[in-house]
Amino acid sequence: MTSHRRPNRRTVVAGMMGATASLAMPALPARARAGGPPPFATVRHQFTEVRGARPVPAVPIPRLGAAALDLASFRGKVVLVNFWATWCPACRTELPILDRLAGNGRADLAVIAIATDRDRSLVAPFVKKLKLRHLTIGFDPGGLVARAGASDGIDTPFALYGMPISFVLGVTGQVEGYMTGEADWLSQEAGRLFDYYASAGAGD
C-alpha cells in the first residue's frame, strides 16, 4: 500500500507555494471566461473555476458518528466540500457559516466538512464546542482524499492549496472549482454560484 503524508501546517504551506506547478487541471479565475459562473470573492480570495473537471475519487470517507460517506452518492446535487483543521483559526470562523448553510433546507445542496487533523480525537470536542449540528463531518487524516503539496502521489482533484479550502462539485459529481480561505457561503453571491451549478450551467 502506498504511504501518504498527512496534511499538516508545513505541507499545506508547501502546497500553496507549489500550487501552480502541481495543479493538474488548468484553472482560470471565474470572471476570465465569458459565460462562466457568477463571481464570488472575498477581500483576499476568489472562486476559481477549474477547466477539465474530474470526478471525485471513489474513496469511502470516515464520518463522525455515522457510517462512511461516498461523495459519488451525491450526484444530482451541488456539493460543497470543505477541508479544515482544528488548528486553523479561519476554520473556526467558517465552520459555523457552513453549519448554517447545511441547515437551511436547500434540497439541491449538500455541505460536507472534512477534517484533516492527524489526531481524530480532537475533532469531536471541537465540533461540539462550535455547536455544529447540521454539517456532515468527515475525516481524512491520512490524506486519502486530498493532497497537500506536489509530491504526495495522490491522484485526486482535491489539492490543499490553503486551509480552509472549499471545492464545489456540480450535479454530475465533478469538481467544478475551489476557493481558499474562509468565505461567507450564506451570501447572495454564494447563492448565485450554487444556483449556477445546480442548473448544470457549467457543462454548457
Coordinates of C-alpha atoms in Angstrom, one line a residue:
M1 CA 0.0 0.0 0.0
T2 CA 1.3 3.4 -0.9
S3 CA 2.2 5.5 2.1
H4 CA 0.7 9.1 2.0
R5 CA 1.9 12.0 4.0
R6 CA -0.7 13.5 6.3
P7 CA -1.8 17.2 5.7
N8 CA -0.3 19.5 8.4
R9 CA 0.8 23.1 8.6
R10 CA 4.0 22.5 6.7
T11 CA 2.6 20.5 3.9
V12 CA -0.4 22.9 3.4
V13 CA 2.1 25.8 3.1
A14 CA 4.1 23.8 0.7
G15 CA 1.0 23.1 -1.3
M16 CA 0.2 26.8 -1.5
M17 CA 3.7 27.6 -2.8
G18 CA 3.6 24.8 -5.3
A19 CA 0.0 25.3 -6.5
T20 CA 1.0 26.5 -9.9
A21 CA 3.3 23.6 -10.6
S22 CA 1.1 20.9 -9.0
L23 CA -2.3 21.9 -10.5
A24 CA -3.2 19.0 -12.7
M25 CA -6.2 20.8 -14.2
P26 CA -5.5 24.3 -15.6
A27 CA -7.7 26.8 -13.8
L28 CA -8.7 30.3 -14.6
P29 CA -10.4 33.0 -12.4
A30 CA -14.2 32.7 -12.7
R31 CA -14.5 36.1 -14.4
A32 CA -11.9 35.2 -17.1
R33 CA -14.3 33.1 -19.2
A34 CA -17.4 34.5 -20.8
G35 CA -20.5 32.7 -19.7
G36 CA -18.7 31.2 -16.7
P37 CA -20.1 31.1 -13.1
P38 CA -21.0 34.3 -11.4
P39 CA -18.2 35.9 -9.5
F40 CA -17.8 35.1 -5.8
A41 CA -14.9 36.6 -3.9
T42 CA -13.6 37.8 -0.5
V43 CA -11.1 40.6 0.1
R44 CA -8.2 38.1 -0.3
H45 CA -9.6 35.2 -2.4
Q46 CA -12.0 34.5 -5.3
F47 CA -13.7 31.4 -6.5
T48 CA -11.6 29.7 -9.2
E49 CA -13.3 27.7 -11.9
V50 CA -11.5 24.5 -12.9
R51 CA -11.3 23.5 -16.5
G52 CA -11.3 19.9 -17.5
A53 CA -13.3 18.9 -14.4
R54 CA -12.6 15.5 -13.0
P55 CA -14.9 13.1 -11.0
V56 CA -14.2 12.8 -7.2
P57 CA -12.2 9.8 -6.0
A58 CA -14.1 6.7 -5.2
V59 CA -12.8 6.5 -1.6
P60 CA -15.1 5.8 1.4
I61 CA -14.6 8.8 3.8
P62 CA -14.9 8.0 7.6
R63 CA -17.7 10.1 9.2
L64 CA -18.2 11.4 12.7
G65 CA -20.7 9.4 14.5
A66 CA -22.0 7.6 11.4
A67 CA -21.2 5.2 8.5
A68 CA -18.6 6.2 5.9
L69 CA -19.8 8.6 3.2
D70 CA -19.2 8.4 -0.5
L71 CA -19.1 11.7 -2.4
A72 CA -20.2 10.0 -5.6
S73 CA -23.6 9.2 -3.9
F74 CA -24.5 12.9 -4.0
R75 CA -24.7 13.0 -7.8
G76 CA -27.7 15.2 -8.8
K77 CA -26.9 17.7 -6.1
V78 CA -24.4 20.5 -5.8
V79 CA -21.9 19.6 -3.1
L80 CA -19.7 22.0 -1.2
V81 CA -16.7 20.0 0.2
N82 CA -14.7 21.9 2.8
F83 CA -11.3 20.8 4.1
W84 CA -10.4 22.1 7.6
A85 CA -8.4 21.5 10.7
T86 CA -8.8 22.3 14.4
W87 CA -5.5 24.3 14.4
C88 CA -6.8 26.6 11.7
P89 CA -8.2 30.0 13.0
A90 CA -10.0 30.8 9.8
C91 CA -11.8 27.4 10.0
R92 CA -13.3 28.4 13.4
T93 CA -14.9 31.4 11.6
E94 CA -16.1 29.5 8.6
L95 CA -17.4 26.3 10.0
P96 CA -20.4 27.9 11.8
I97 CA -21.3 29.5 8.5
L98 CA -21.2 26.2 6.8
D99 CA -23.3 24.7 9.5
R100 CA -26.0 27.3 9.0
L101 CA -25.8 26.6 5.2
A102 CA -26.2 22.9 5.8
G103 CA -29.3 23.5 7.9
N104 CA -31.0 26.0 5.6
G105 CA -33.1 23.2 4.0
R106 CA -31.9 23.7 0.4
A107 CA -32.7 20.3 -1.2
D108 CA -30.3 20.6 -4.1
L109 CA -27.2 21.3 -2.0
A110 CA -25.1 19.1 0.3
V111 CA -22.4 20.5 2.6
I112 CA -19.6 18.3 3.8
A113 CA -16.7 19.4 6.1
I114 CA -13.7 17.1 6.1
A115 CA -11.2 17.3 9.0
T116 CA -7.5 16.8 8.1
D117 CA -6.2 16.6 11.7
R118 CA -3.8 13.7 12.4
D119 CA -5.5 13.1 15.7
R120 CA -9.1 12.2 15.2
S121 CA -9.8 12.5 18.9
L122 CA -9.6 16.3 18.6
V123 CA -12.4 16.6 16.1
A124 CA -15.5 15.7 18.1
P125 CA -14.8 18.1 21.0
F126 CA -14.0 20.8 18.6
V127 CA -17.3 20.2 16.7
K128 CA -19.2 20.2 20.0
K129 CA -17.5 23.4 21.2
L130 CA -18.6 25.2 18.0
K131 CA -22.1 23.8 18.3
L132 CA -22.1 22.4 14.8
R133 CA -25.4 20.5 14.4
H134 CA -26.1 20.2 10.7
L135 CA -22.8 19.7 9.0
T136 CA -21.7 16.3 7.8
I137 CA -18.3 15.8 9.3
G138 CA -15.7 13.6 7.6
F139 CA -12.1 12.6 8.3
D140 CA -9.1 12.4 6.1
P141 CA -6.1 12.3 8.4
G142 CA -4.1 10.1 6.1
G143 CA -4.5 12.2 3.0
L144 CA -6.5 9.5 1.1
V145 CA -8.9 12.1 -0.3
A146 CA -6.9 15.3 -0.5
R147 CA -3.3 16.0 -1.1
A148 CA -1.0 18.8 0.3
G149 CA 2.0 19.5 -1.8
A150 CA 3.1 18.4 -5.2
S151 CA 4.8 15.1 -4.4
D152 CA 2.2 13.2 -2.3
G153 CA 1.5 10.8 -5.2
I154 CA -2.3 11.0 -4.7
D155 CA -4.4 11.1 -7.8
T156 CA -7.2 13.4 -6.7
P157 CA -8.8 16.7 -7.7
F158 CA -8.7 17.9 -4.1
A159 CA -5.4 19.8 -3.7
L160 CA -4.9 21.6 -0.4
Y161 CA -3.7 25.0 -1.6
G162 CA -4.7 26.6 1.7
M163 CA -6.6 26.0 4.9
P164 CA -9.5 26.1 4.8
I165 CA -10.3 25.3 1.2
S166 CA -13.7 24.6 -0.3
F167 CA -14.5 22.7 -3.5
V168 CA -17.8 22.9 -5.4
L169 CA -19.0 19.7 -7.1
G170 CA -21.5 20.0 -9.9
V171 CA -24.6 17.8 -10.4
T172 CA -22.5 15.4 -12.5
G173 CA -20.3 14.7 -9.5
Q174 CA -17.2 16.5 -10.8
V175 CA -15.1 19.2 -9.2
E176 CA -16.0 22.5 -10.9
G177 CA -14.0 25.0 -8.8
Y178 CA -12.5 25.9 -5.5
M179 CA -11.9 28.7 -3.1
T180 CA -9.2 29.1 -0.4
G181 CA -9.7 30.9 2.9
E182 CA -12.9 31.5 4.8
A183 CA -15.9 32.9 2.9
D184 CA -19.5 33.9 3.5
W185 CA -21.3 31.0 2.0
L186 CA -24.6 32.4 3.2
S187 CA -24.3 35.5 0.9
Q188 CA -26.3 36.2 -2.1
E189 CA -23.2 35.8 -4.3
A190 CA -22.6 32.3 -3.0
G191 CA -26.3 31.5 -3.6
R192 CA -26.0 32.6 -7.2
L193 CA -22.9 30.3 -7.5
F194 CA -24.9 27.4 -6.2
D195 CA -27.8 28.2 -8.5
Y196 CA -25.5 28.2 -11.5
Y197 CA -24.1 24.8 -10.8
A198 CA -27.5 23.4 -9.8
S199 CA -28.8 24.3 -13.2
A200 CA -25.8 22.4 -14.8
G201 CA -24.7 25.6 -16.5
A202 CA -21.0 24.6 -16.1
G203 CA -21.4 22.0 -18.7
D204 CA -22.5 24.4 -21.4

